[in-house]
Structure formats: structure tokens, C-alpha cells
């Protein structure tokens, strides 16, 4: 555990301890293949060609591009969308549904109840007990990141295209 953060910074996806068991090796290979498939499913998209998503907010239907979404937070049976322009939308859709719909190369789950647009992160502040606070471009409201996800996020940010 004390080496976990250092391992994640070096892009380690799993640990294999000596002696190696065949079941642990199979699990590690499966995780690697799953990780590779996750990024293969979501090739980098350009904003002009990306698909728009239909969201229904208080009786109106809107088409939005994924890049226009800054943050998605679970709120009971609904999710609250914070848009890049600062507006909020309340949508009757679960976080799980959003994860399936959104491009994996653009969004990351930083907390069990929060998905975040990776392109908008401009600063990550560490907390003393682990985890951290993320600051988004154009938004004053900070976003919490869990201790477990903070290490994964640091690795993931190395793959974000500029």
C-alpha cells in the first residue's frame, strides 16, 4: 500500500507478487485487455464531428455535445449537469447511463457520485488525508476527488490529449 501512489504514477495497472499464481496472472491480463478495449472504443473525437446527446430538462428537450458538459453529479434518481457555460440541468438519468453514453477518453469518474470532463481540469490540490480537490477552468466551485481515484486520475491525465 505504501508504494501504490508511486506505482500509479509509473502507469502500473496491477500488482503481481512473487511467487506468481496463474489465477492472479490471468486476472492481470484480463484487466490489461479491458483497459486497452476501453480506450479503443472511444477514439479521440473532434468537437465538430462528435455526437450530440438528447437530454430532457424540465419539460424541454436539448441536444448537447459531450464537450459542453463540465461535470455530472448523482442526485438521487437524477443527475445534475454543470455545463461549461455555468448553467445547470437536472436530468432523469443515472450516472451509470451517463458513463455508457459519454466518451471514455473525455470523462472520468472522480468520485462515486461524480463524472468530470478531463479537459477542464486545470489544477489538482491534495488533501492531507488523501484524495483532493479539482479546480475546473471557468468554474469557481471545486470538485472533490476520492483518495482511491486521485492516484488513478494522475495516471489518466497523462493520456489526455491537448
mmCIF file of C-alpha atoms in Angstrom, residues 58-123:
data_model
loop_
_atom_site.group_PDB
_atom_site.id
_atom_site.type_symbol
_atom_site.label_atom_id
_atom_site.label_comp_id
_atom_site.label_asym_id
_atom_site.label_seq_id
_atom_site.Cartn_x
_atom_site.Cartn_y
_atom_site.Cartn_z
ATOM 1 C CA UNK A 58 -37.874 20.431 -17.013
ATOM 2 C CA UNK A 59 -40.088 19.694 -19.997
ATOM 3 C CA UNK A 60 -37.671 20.800 -22.702
ATOM 4 C CA UNK A 61 -35.506 18.582 -24.882
ATOM 5 C CA UNK A 62 -31.979 19.758 -25.585
ATOM 6 C CA UNK A 63 -29.191 18.418 -27.770
ATOM 7 C CA UNK A 64 -25.780 18.902 -26.181
ATOM 8 C CA UNK A 65 -22.279 17.921 -27.173
ATOM 9 C CA UNK A 66 -20.276 15.976 -24.568
ATOM 10 C CA UNK A 67 -17.567 18.659 -24.596
ATOM 11 C CA UNK A 68 -20.176 21.175 -23.386
ATOM 12 C CA UNK A 69 -20.625 19.196 -20.148
ATOM 13 C CA UNK A 70 -18.196 20.102 -17.355
ATOM 14 C CA UNK A 71 -19.385 17.835 -14.550
ATOM 15 C CA UNK A 72 -22.169 15.345 -13.816
ATOM 16 C CA UNK A 73 -23.237 14.636 -10.234
ATOM 17 C CA UNK A 74 -25.666 11.997 -8.999
ATOM 18 C CA UNK A 75 -28.622 13.405 -7.063
ATOM 19 C CA UNK A 76 -30.935 10.574 -6.054
ATOM 20 C CA UNK A 77 -32.740 9.301 -9.151
ATOM 21 C CA UNK A 78 -31.468 12.281 -11.145
ATOM 22 C CA UNK A 79 -28.172 13.721 -12.252
ATOM 23 C CA UNK A 80 -27.182 17.354 -12.202
ATOM 24 C CA UNK A 81 -25.204 18.542 -15.210
ATOM 25 C CA UNK A 82 -22.904 21.524 -14.822
ATOM 26 C CA UNK A 83 -22.364 22.895 -18.294
ATOM 27 C CA UNK A 84 -19.235 24.727 -19.456
ATOM 28 C CA UNK A 85 -21.210 27.956 -19.662
ATOM 29 C CA UNK A 86 -22.104 27.658 -15.956
ATOM 30 C CA UNK A 87 -25.739 26.619 -16.386
ATOM 31 C CA UNK A 88 -27.147 23.578 -14.604
ATOM 32 C CA UNK A 89 -29.510 20.948 -15.934
ATOM 33 C CA UNK A 90 -31.374 18.339 -13.872
ATOM 34 C CA UNK A 91 -31.824 15.130 -15.864
ATOM 35 C CA UNK A 92 -33.640 11.898 -15.024
ATOM 36 C CA UNK A 93 -30.724 9.633 -15.952
ATOM 37 C CA UNK A 94 -28.354 7.613 -13.748
ATOM 38 C CA UNK A 95 -24.610 8.087 -13.546
ATOM 39 C CA UNK A 96 -24.213 4.556 -14.901
ATOM 40 C CA UNK A 97 -26.194 5.520 -18.023
ATOM 41 C CA UNK A 98 -24.031 8.613 -18.490
ATOM 42 C CA UNK A 99 -20.843 6.515 -18.246
ATOM 43 C CA UNK A 100 -22.100 4.289 -21.075
ATOM 44 C CA UNK A 101 -23.080 7.257 -23.266
ATOM 45 C CA UNK A 102 -20.095 9.561 -22.806
ATOM 46 C CA UNK A 103 -16.707 9.130 -24.488
ATOM 47 C CA UNK A 104 -14.344 7.334 -22.078
ATOM 48 C CA UNK A 105 -11.420 9.377 -23.353
ATOM 49 C CA UNK A 106 -13.138 12.605 -22.242
ATOM 50 C CA UNK A 107 -14.867 11.745 -18.941
ATOM 51 C CA UNK A 108 -13.556 10.189 -15.736
ATOM 52 C CA UNK A 109 -15.387 9.186 -12.567
ATOM 53 C CA UNK A 110 -13.538 11.088 -9.828
ATOM 54 C CA UNK A 111 -15.899 10.092 -7.053
ATOM 55 C CA UNK A 112 -18.650 7.512 -6.734
ATOM 56 C CA UNK A 113 -21.199 10.217 -7.493
ATOM 57 C CA UNK A 114 -19.257 12.471 -9.902
ATOM 58 C CA UNK A 115 -18.141 12.302 -13.552
ATOM 59 C CA UNK A 116 -15.813 15.006 -14.791
ATOM 60 C CA UNK A 117 -14.713 16.373 -18.160
ATOM 61 C CA UNK A 118 -10.936 15.795 -18.111
ATOM 62 C CA UNK A 119 -10.222 18.659 -20.487
ATOM 63 C CA UNK A 120 -11.467 21.209 -17.955
ATOM 64 C CA UNK A 121 -9.182 20.246 -15.066
ATOM 65 C CA UNK A 122 -6.626 22.982 -14.572
ATOM 66 C CA UNK A 123 -5.428 22.254 -11.024
#
